[in-house]
């Protein structure tokens, strides 16, 4: 596999600082409450694992797997497996994803989770590509707003690779 030379969009240091801020904000917003974090694999695995260690609340963690990209293009069709291991009825749910792009993935996941009757659902994403939005959806917590470029690293893949890159890199058009 020939990988591109990474062009840094968001450095490891900026990510670490912002993830700590998000964790503190979430900890104070849900003060004295329990939280169920549901991260969307595979892309959110790195962000979620850093984020939860910055949250000082009693939390449970579960995951949902979703995919819409083939290669570096979105197929527009979202595949979601929303079977959870834990019961979220009456719980405060925080969905954690790597990036909010068109919004199709999280709209589909929100619909599936609402049927399980949680008390509350909020969304936390590391990256927000707001210019690409098609559906009515906004993140409650967002790390960085980014322009319409293809990004990878820190959990996001470049055709299956590069999720282990510690920064967020981008491809020039
Ligand atoms: P949406 O359904 O269009 O909002 O797409 C969301 C999903 O597509 C994210 O969870 C990512 O997995 C993937 N995705 C969107 N934009 C990018 C990108 O620039 N790089 C890598 N993956 C992306
Ligand atoms: Mg994803």
Tab-separated table of C-alpha atoms and ligand atoms in Angstrom:
chain	number	residue	atom	x	y	z
A	1	UNK	CA	0.000	0.000	0.000
A	2	UNK	CA	1.485	3.353	-1.058
A	3	UNK	CA	0.479	5.947	1.516
A	4	UNK	CA	0.439	9.714	0.956
A	5	UNK	CA	2.929	11.914	2.813
A	6	UNK	CA	0.742	13.385	5.579
A	7	UNK	CA	-0.056	17.097	5.408
A	8	UNK	CA	-1.028	18.087	8.921
A	9	UNK	CA	-4.399	19.788	9.341
A	10	UNK	CA	-4.632	19.439	13.150
A	11	UNK	CA	-1.552	18.570	15.185
A	12	UNK	CA	-1.359	15.950	17.903
A	13	UNK	CA	-0.851	18.717	20.492
A	14	UNK	CA	-3.958	20.667	19.429
A	15	UNK	CA	-6.020	17.470	19.452
A	16	UNK	CA	-4.848	16.551	22.959
A	17	UNK	CA	-5.713	20.009	24.289
A	18	UNK	CA	-9.144	20.116	22.645
A	19	UNK	CA	-10.061	16.577	23.736
A	20	UNK	CA	-9.247	17.535	27.344
A	21	UNK	CA	-11.484	20.625	27.006
A	22	UNK	CA	-14.344	18.532	25.614
A	23	UNK	CA	-13.957	16.018	28.453
A	24	UNK	CA	-14.102	18.786	31.052
A	25	UNK	CA	-17.142	20.374	29.420
A	26	UNK	CA	-18.994	17.035	29.278
A	27	UNK	CA	-18.050	16.253	32.906
A	28	UNK	CA	-19.493	19.552	34.098
A	29	UNK	CA	-22.623	19.418	31.884
A	30	UNK	CA	-23.570	15.967	33.232
A	31	UNK	CA	-22.415	16.648	36.799
A	32	UNK	CA	-23.816	14.117	39.323
A	33	UNK	CA	-25.293	11.978	36.522
A	34	UNK	CA	-24.333	8.718	34.854
A	35	UNK	CA	-23.436	8.690	31.172
A	36	UNK	CA	-23.518	6.007	28.485
A	37	UNK	CA	-20.960	6.667	25.767
A	38	UNK	CA	-21.702	4.956	22.452
A	39	UNK	CA	-18.884	5.326	19.979
A	40	UNK	CA	-19.163	4.610	16.280
A	41	UNK	CA	-16.540	2.184	15.088
A	42	UNK	CA	-14.277	2.029	13.445
A	43	UNK	CA	-13.416	5.714	12.987
A	44	UNK	CA	-14.217	6.978	16.493
A	45	UNK	CA	-12.209	4.369	18.370
A	46	UNK	CA	-9.121	6.548	18.955
A	47	UNK	CA	-11.033	9.760	19.749
A	48	UNK	CA	-13.435	7.951	22.088
A	49	UNK	CA	-10.657	6.211	23.991
A	50	UNK	CA	-8.904	9.542	24.622
A	51	UNK	CA	-12.161	11.381	25.368
A	52	UNK	CA	-13.492	8.960	27.989
A	53	UNK	CA	-10.252	9.248	29.956
A	54	UNK	CA	-10.939	12.982	30.221
A	55	UNK	CA	-14.470	12.459	31.569
A	56	UNK	CA	-14.795	12.274	35.347
A	57	UNK	CA	-18.260	10.661	35.637
A	58	UNK	CA	-19.524	7.114	36.133
A	59	UNK	CA	-19.696	5.989	32.509
A	60	UNK	CA	-20.622	2.881	30.575
A	61	UNK	CA	-19.234	2.326	27.080
A	62	UNK	CA	-20.763	0.537	24.109
A	63	UNK	CA	-20.283	0.756	20.346
A	64	UNK	CA	-22.118	0.638	17.054
A	65	UNK	CA	-20.438	-0.103	13.749
A	66	UNK	CA	-21.176	1.985	10.693
A	67	UNK	CA	-19.646	2.436	7.267
A	68	UNK	CA	-20.409	4.574	4.257
A	69	UNK	CA	-17.044	5.143	2.632
A	70	UNK	CA	-15.530	2.915	-0.015
A	71	UNK	CA	-11.938	4.007	-0.630
A	72	UNK	CA	-11.893	7.757	-0.079
A	73	UNK	CA	-15.396	8.509	-1.402
A	74	UNK	CA	-18.681	8.267	0.456
A	75	UNK	CA	-20.969	5.719	-1.164
A	76	UNK	CA	-23.958	7.696	0.147
A	77	UNK	CA	-25.354	4.432	1.494
A	78	UNK	CA	-24.858	3.907	5.191
A	79	UNK	CA	-24.506	0.451	6.712
A	80	UNK	CA	-25.250	0.424	10.433
A	81	UNK	CA	-25.244	-2.378	12.973
A	82	UNK	CA	-26.948	-0.760	15.955
A	83	UNK	CA	-27.213	-3.798	18.237
A	84	UNK	CA	-26.055	-2.699	21.678
A	85	UNK	CA	-24.791	-4.873	24.507
A	86	UNK	CA	-26.176	-2.611	27.209
A	87	UNK	CA	-29.725	-1.432	27.854
A	88	UNK	CA	-29.977	2.353	27.311
A	89	UNK	CA	-33.610	2.773	28.368
A	90	UNK	CA	-33.812	5.857	30.631
A	91	UNK	CA	-30.077	6.574	30.249
A	92	UNK	CA	-28.170	9.706	29.188
A	93	UNK	CA	-26.549	8.695	25.913
A	94	UNK	CA	-23.602	10.463	24.321
A	95	UNK	CA	-22.867	9.336	20.768
A	96	UNK	CA	-19.193	9.814	19.915
A	97	UNK	CA	-18.058	9.875	16.293
A	98	UNK	CA	-14.961	10.961	14.406
A	99	UNK	CA	-16.617	13.299	11.912
A	100	UNK	CA	-20.009	14.708	11.022
A	101	UNK	CA	-20.063	15.027	7.240
A	102	UNK	CA	-23.375	14.704	5.350
A	103	UNK	CA	-25.003	13.658	8.625
A	104	UNK	CA	-26.578	10.513	7.127
A	105	UNK	CA	-24.740	8.133	9.442
A	106	UNK	CA	-25.648	9.893	12.680
A	107	UNK	CA	-29.256	10.542	11.596
A	108	UNK	CA	-29.693	6.823	10.987
A	109	UNK	CA	-28.037	5.944	14.299
A	110	UNK	CA	-30.084	8.541	16.238
A	111	UNK	CA	-33.267	7.051	14.775
A	112	UNK	CA	-32.273	3.539	15.842
A	113	UNK	CA	-31.213	4.605	19.353
A	114	UNK	CA	-34.346	6.688	20.008
A	115	UNK	CA	-36.399	3.508	19.635
A	116	UNK	CA	-34.579	2.166	22.722
A	117	UNK	CA	-36.089	5.040	24.782
A	118	UNK	CA	-33.034	6.679	26.359
A	119	UNK	CA	-33.686	9.706	28.613
A	120	UNK	CA	-31.499	11.933	26.452
A	121	UNK	CA	-29.217	11.669	23.398
A	122	UNK	CA	-26.419	14.069	22.536
A	123	UNK	CA	-23.720	13.983	19.886
A	124	UNK	CA	-19.993	14.612	20.266
A	125	UNK	CA	-17.759	14.646	17.191
A	126	UNK	CA	-14.093	15.465	16.808
A	127	UNK	CA	-14.582	17.091	13.396
A	128	UNK	CA	-17.489	18.973	11.840
A	129	UNK	CA	-17.596	19.368	8.025
A	130	UNK	CA	-20.708	21.563	8.155
A	131	UNK	CA	-20.583	22.552	4.472
A	132	UNK	CA	-21.448	18.970	3.482
A	133	UNK	CA	-24.545	18.569	5.661
A	134	UNK	CA	-27.692	17.182	3.980
A	135	UNK	CA	-29.821	16.325	7.018
A	136	UNK	CA	-31.085	18.286	10.017
A	137	UNK	CA	-28.418	17.434	12.546
A	138	UNK	CA	-25.955	19.422	14.641
A	139	UNK	CA	-23.343	18.223	17.124
A	140	UNK	CA	-23.809	19.156	20.795
A	141	UNK	CA	-20.033	18.960	21.231
A	142	UNK	CA	-17.545	19.465	18.406
A	143	UNK	CA	-13.755	19.529	18.520
A	144	UNK	CA	-12.953	21.393	15.301
A	145	UNK	CA	-14.878	22.786	12.326
A	146	UNK	CA	-13.053	21.862	9.140
A	147	UNK	CA	-13.401	22.768	5.451
A	148	UNK	CA	-14.557	20.318	2.792
A	149	UNK	CA	-11.338	18.329	2.431
A	150	UNK	CA	-10.747	14.605	2.802
A	151	UNK	CA	-9.125	14.000	6.177
A	152	UNK	CA	-7.489	10.959	7.746
A	153	UNK	CA	-5.540	9.967	10.832
A	154	UNK	CA	-6.504	9.890	14.530
A	155	UNK	CA	-8.988	7.091	13.779
A	156	UNK	CA	-10.103	8.176	10.306
A	157	UNK	CA	-8.876	5.988	7.500
A	158	UNK	CA	-7.282	6.544	4.130
A	159	UNK	CA	-8.661	3.568	2.179
A	160	UNK	CA	-8.449	1.387	5.300
A	161	UNK	CA	-5.032	2.622	6.458
A	162	UNK	CA	-3.541	5.487	8.517
A	163	UNK	CA	-5.985	5.331	11.453
A	164	UNK	CA	-2.931	5.186	13.748
A	165	UNK	CA	-1.576	8.554	12.616
A	166	UNK	CA	-1.486	10.734	15.771
A	167	UNK	CA	-2.586	13.928	13.940
A	168	UNK	CA	-5.420	14.720	11.517
A	169	UNK	CA	-3.992	15.009	7.994
A	170	UNK	CA	-5.662	16.072	4.754
A	171	UNK	CA	-5.478	15.342	1.055
A	172	UNK	CA	-5.176	18.268	-1.317
A	173	UNK	CA	-7.741	18.238	-4.105
B	1	LIG	P1	-21.763	11.110	6.980
B	1	LIG	O1	-22.769	10.013	7.077
B	1	LIG	O2	-21.677	11.670	5.568
B	1	LIG	O3	-21.926	12.194	8.019
B	1	LIG	O4	-20.347	10.452	7.132
B	1	LIG	C1	-19.835	10.141	8.321
B	1	LIG	C2	-18.810	9.042	8.221
B	1	LIG	O5	-18.090	9.043	6.989
B	1	LIG	C3	-17.806	9.308	9.311
B	1	LIG	O6	-18.167	8.615	10.487
B	1	LIG	C4	-16.519	8.819	8.701
B	1	LIG	O7	-16.323	7.477	9.031
B	1	LIG	C5	-16.699	8.941	7.208
B	1	LIG	N1	-16.052	10.168	6.684
B	1	LIG	C6	-16.637	11.334	6.349
B	1	LIG	N2	-15.749	12.247	5.904
B	1	LIG	C7	-14.540	11.621	5.965
B	1	LIG	C8	-13.195	12.057	5.655
B	1	LIG	O8	-12.900	13.195	5.228
B	1	LIG	N3	-12.232	11.118	5.876
B	1	LIG	C9	-12.482	9.859	6.333
B	1	LIG	N4	-13.712	9.423	6.654
B	1	LIG	C10	-14.734	10.308	6.470
B	2	LIG	MG1	-17.284	6.689	10.920
